[in-house]
């Protein structure tokens, strides 16, 4: 047993691979990754022995990604998943599994670039109650390069955060919707 028993993750191993290439003018980027480790003891008893970690299984995470470019268009997407990483307060389940995915497209011509993206994320509830925490996000934006190192952009973002109804209240509803508009001047030198 390690002397720094604090319920963390140890002996982490990560593997990843990517491919970058081009075929008849089509740019291709692909990636994949996988990580796993071991949960260490979750503290020490008065006798100095380790207390079991409240998460039953060992942590795992994985991701996939792809990006394709052609004639000014770029299409990209990614997927992420994890198990046994985030603890829970449930007597029937020890961890909150999570998954997320996104997709986006942009088009660039001359000084202009426009794009849109969508993201969806789900995480099991903290107490083991039915339902999942879910976050959805959509974004649309445009950018114009005024010159070397100077650009202006506008972005509109919509998001919705949903939690299981069992946890909602008048001050914390089961669904929260947000909208934001950002106007930006970017300087790089």
Tab-separated table of C-alpha atoms in Angstrom:
chain	number	residue	atom	x	y	z
A	1	UNK	CA	0.000	0.000	0.000
A	2	UNK	CA	1.226	3.471	-0.778
A	3	UNK	CA	1.851	5.872	2.055
A	4	UNK	CA	-0.140	8.701	0.467
A	5	UNK	CA	-3.488	6.933	0.626
A	6	UNK	CA	-5.974	9.646	-0.243
A	7	UNK	CA	-8.465	7.946	-2.518
A	8	UNK	CA	-6.771	9.098	-5.700
A	9	UNK	CA	-5.956	7.180	-8.844
A	10	UNK	CA	-2.561	5.522	-9.263
A	11	UNK	CA	-0.723	3.405	-11.837
A	12	UNK	CA	-2.332	5.272	-14.733
A	13	UNK	CA	-1.638	4.004	-18.246
A	14	UNK	CA	-2.682	5.953	-21.323
A	15	UNK	CA	-2.555	4.887	-24.964
A	16	UNK	CA	-3.246	7.094	-27.947
A	17	UNK	CA	-2.960	7.038	-31.700
A	18	UNK	CA	-3.573	9.511	-34.472
A	19	UNK	CA	-3.473	9.678	-38.225
A	20	UNK	CA	-2.966	12.792	-40.342
A	21	UNK	CA	-3.129	12.503	-44.095
A	22	UNK	CA	-4.626	13.666	-47.359
A	23	UNK	CA	-6.402	11.819	-50.140
A	24	UNK	CA	-7.305	13.606	-53.402
A	25	UNK	CA	-7.539	16.999	-51.664
A	26	UNK	CA	-9.474	15.652	-48.664
A	27	UNK	CA	-7.620	16.358	-45.417
A	28	UNK	CA	-8.070	13.611	-42.827
A	29	UNK	CA	-7.244	13.655	-39.107
A	30	UNK	CA	-8.250	10.732	-36.884
A	31	UNK	CA	-7.471	10.114	-33.209
A	32	UNK	CA	-8.267	7.592	-30.501
A	33	UNK	CA	-7.215	7.174	-26.905
A	34	UNK	CA	-7.759	4.935	-23.902
A	35	UNK	CA	-6.668	5.356	-20.271
A	36	UNK	CA	-7.051	3.234	-17.171
A	37	UNK	CA	-5.652	3.069	-13.671
A	38	UNK	CA	-6.217	1.787	-10.133
A	39	UNK	CA	-8.036	3.457	-7.266
A	40	UNK	CA	-5.878	3.684	-4.180
A	41	UNK	CA	-7.146	3.349	-0.621
A	42	UNK	CA	-9.417	6.134	0.598
A	43	UNK	CA	-7.599	7.141	3.762
A	44	UNK	CA	-6.163	5.311	6.742
A	45	UNK	CA	-7.817	3.800	9.786
A	46	UNK	CA	-6.456	4.367	13.310
A	47	UNK	CA	-4.520	1.109	12.862
A	48	UNK	CA	-2.863	2.492	9.724
A	49	UNK	CA	-4.617	0.211	7.252
A	50	UNK	CA	-6.277	1.486	4.091
A	51	UNK	CA	-10.005	2.129	3.832
A	52	UNK	CA	-11.513	0.855	0.591
A	53	UNK	CA	-12.228	3.445	-2.049
A	54	UNK	CA	-15.991	4.027	-2.442
A	55	UNK	CA	-15.712	3.435	-6.216
A	56	UNK	CA	-15.959	-0.303	-6.845
A	57	UNK	CA	-14.265	-0.585	-10.253
A	58	UNK	CA	-11.062	0.804	-11.644
A	59	UNK	CA	-11.314	4.001	-13.723
A	60	UNK	CA	-11.424	3.950	-17.511
A	61	UNK	CA	-11.660	6.743	-20.096
A	62	UNK	CA	-11.719	6.624	-23.892
A	63	UNK	CA	-12.121	9.033	-26.784
A	64	UNK	CA	-12.432	9.063	-30.572
A	65	UNK	CA	-12.089	12.049	-32.878
A	66	UNK	CA	-12.211	12.844	-36.587
A	67	UNK	CA	-11.650	15.960	-38.667
A	68	UNK	CA	-12.101	16.256	-42.439
A	69	UNK	CA	-11.254	19.295	-44.598
A	70	UNK	CA	-12.136	19.957	-48.234
A	71	UNK	CA	-12.346	23.152	-50.296
A	72	UNK	CA	-12.583	25.467	-47.295
A	73	UNK	CA	-15.011	23.247	-45.343
A	74	UNK	CA	-14.030	21.496	-42.127
A	75	UNK	CA	-16.214	18.822	-40.498
A	76	UNK	CA	-15.182	17.476	-37.118
A	77	UNK	CA	-16.555	15.392	-34.302
A	78	UNK	CA	-15.507	13.606	-31.145
A	79	UNK	CA	-16.788	11.120	-28.547
A	80	UNK	CA	-15.657	10.731	-24.912
A	81	UNK	CA	-16.697	8.194	-22.281
A	82	UNK	CA	-15.628	7.314	-18.751
A	83	UNK	CA	-16.483	4.769	-16.074
A	84	UNK	CA	-15.573	4.603	-12.392
A	85	UNK	CA	-13.898	8.023	-12.314
A	86	UNK	CA	-16.404	10.278	-10.502
A	87	UNK	CA	-17.705	9.050	-7.092
A	88	UNK	CA	-21.379	9.079	-6.135
A	89	UNK	CA	-23.355	9.293	-2.908
A	90	UNK	CA	-25.543	6.299	-3.749
A	91	UNK	CA	-25.719	3.151	-1.617
A	92	UNK	CA	-26.498	1.148	-4.800
A	93	UNK	CA	-23.981	2.578	-7.289
A	94	UNK	CA	-20.389	3.609	-6.612
A	95	UNK	CA	-19.596	5.846	-9.576
A	96	UNK	CA	-21.184	8.157	-12.124
A	97	UNK	CA	-20.426	7.101	-15.665
A	98	UNK	CA	-20.195	9.865	-18.229
A	99	UNK	CA	-20.294	10.265	-21.998
A	100	UNK	CA	-20.161	13.236	-24.343
A	101	UNK	CA	-20.049	13.866	-28.058
A	102	UNK	CA	-19.780	16.870	-30.338
A	103	UNK	CA	-19.907	17.735	-34.009
A	104	UNK	CA	-19.104	20.936	-35.839
A	105	UNK	CA	-18.646	22.405	-39.282
A	106	UNK	CA	-16.829	25.530	-40.479
A	107	UNK	CA	-16.323	27.215	-43.822
A	108	UNK	CA	-13.484	29.639	-44.512
A	109	UNK	CA	-12.976	31.809	-47.599
A	110	UNK	CA	-10.624	34.751	-47.703
A	111	UNK	CA	-10.868	36.770	-44.481
A	112	UNK	CA	-14.235	35.179	-43.520
A	113	UNK	CA	-14.918	32.078	-41.436
A	114	UNK	CA	-18.340	30.839	-40.286
A	115	UNK	CA	-19.230	27.784	-38.256
A	116	UNK	CA	-21.725	25.888	-36.175
A	117	UNK	CA	-21.332	23.198	-33.515
A	118	UNK	CA	-23.421	20.915	-31.260
A	119	UNK	CA	-22.410	19.170	-28.028
A	120	UNK	CA	-24.317	16.692	-25.856
A	121	UNK	CA	-23.092	15.341	-22.518
A	122	UNK	CA	-24.690	12.895	-20.053
A	123	UNK	CA	-23.615	11.911	-16.543
A	124	UNK	CA	-25.380	9.544	-14.163
A	125	UNK	CA	-26.964	11.255	-11.155
A	126	UNK	CA	-24.948	11.683	-7.962
A	127	UNK	CA	-27.320	9.754	-5.698
A	128	UNK	CA	-28.329	6.845	-7.906
A	129	UNK	CA	-31.797	8.271	-8.574
A	130	UNK	CA	-33.340	7.554	-11.977
A	131	UNK	CA	-32.347	9.964	-14.701
A	132	UNK	CA	-29.135	11.616	-15.776
A	133	UNK	CA	-27.590	15.060	-15.670
A	134	UNK	CA	-27.566	16.241	-19.276
A	135	UNK	CA	-25.966	19.268	-20.905
A	136	UNK	CA	-26.750	20.321	-24.485
A	137	UNK	CA	-24.985	23.187	-26.220
A	138	UNK	CA	-25.292	24.747	-29.687
A	139	UNK	CA	-23.052	27.471	-31.077
A	140	UNK	CA	-23.020	29.482	-34.295
A	141	UNK	CA	-20.460	32.117	-35.122
A	142	UNK	CA	-18.539	34.128	-37.679
A	143	UNK	CA	-15.098	35.710	-37.812
A	144	UNK	CA	-13.556	38.339	-40.079
A	145	UNK	CA	-9.792	38.945	-40.264
A	146	UNK	CA	-9.169	42.683	-40.489
A	147	UNK	CA	-5.452	42.191	-41.110
A	148	UNK	CA	-2.406	40.362	-39.741
A	149	UNK	CA	-3.074	39.550	-36.079
A	150	UNK	CA	-6.430	41.378	-35.915
A	151	UNK	CA	-9.881	39.765	-36.190
A	152	UNK	CA	-13.423	40.420	-35.028
A	153	UNK	CA	-15.976	37.714	-34.291
A	154	UNK	CA	-19.547	37.189	-33.173
A	155	UNK	CA	-20.823	34.024	-31.463
A	156	UNK	CA	-24.284	33.004	-30.319
A	157	UNK	CA	-24.459	30.110	-27.851
A	158	UNK	CA	-27.516	28.286	-26.525
A	159	UNK	CA	-27.285	25.724	-23.722
A	160	UNK	CA	-29.655	23.637	-21.651
A	161	UNK	CA	-28.674	21.889	-18.433
A	162	UNK	CA	-31.089	19.218	-17.186
A	163	UNK	CA	-30.988	17.346	-13.882
A	164	UNK	CA	-33.269	14.528	-12.673
A	165	UNK	CA	-36.654	15.893	-11.542
A	166	UNK	CA	-36.115	14.384	-8.072
A	167	UNK	CA	-33.464	17.067	-7.414
A	168	UNK	CA	-35.385	20.063	-8.715
A	169	UNK	CA	-36.789	22.810	-6.496
A	170	UNK	CA	-38.119	26.347	-6.959
A	171	UNK	CA	-34.576	27.707	-6.623
A	172	UNK	CA	-33.001	24.883	-8.651
A	173	UNK	CA	-35.307	23.825	-11.496
A	174	UNK	CA	-34.855	20.565	-13.374
A	175	UNK	CA	-33.952	22.443	-16.551
A	176	UNK	CA	-31.959	25.644	-17.006
A	177	UNK	CA	-31.673	27.290	-20.406
A	178	UNK	CA	-29.051	29.926	-21.216
A	179	UNK	CA	-28.320	32.093	-24.231
A	180	UNK	CA	-25.241	34.233	-24.806
A	181	UNK	CA	-24.002	36.548	-27.515
A	182	UNK	CA	-20.317	37.416	-27.619
A	183	UNK	CA	-18.679	40.077	-29.768
A	184	UNK	CA	-14.892	39.831	-29.723
A	185	UNK	CA	-11.898	41.773	-30.963
A	186	UNK	CA	-8.872	39.453	-31.123
A	187	UNK	CA	-5.307	40.742	-31.212
A	188	UNK	CA	-2.312	38.442	-31.603
A	189	UNK	CA	1.290	39.541	-31.776
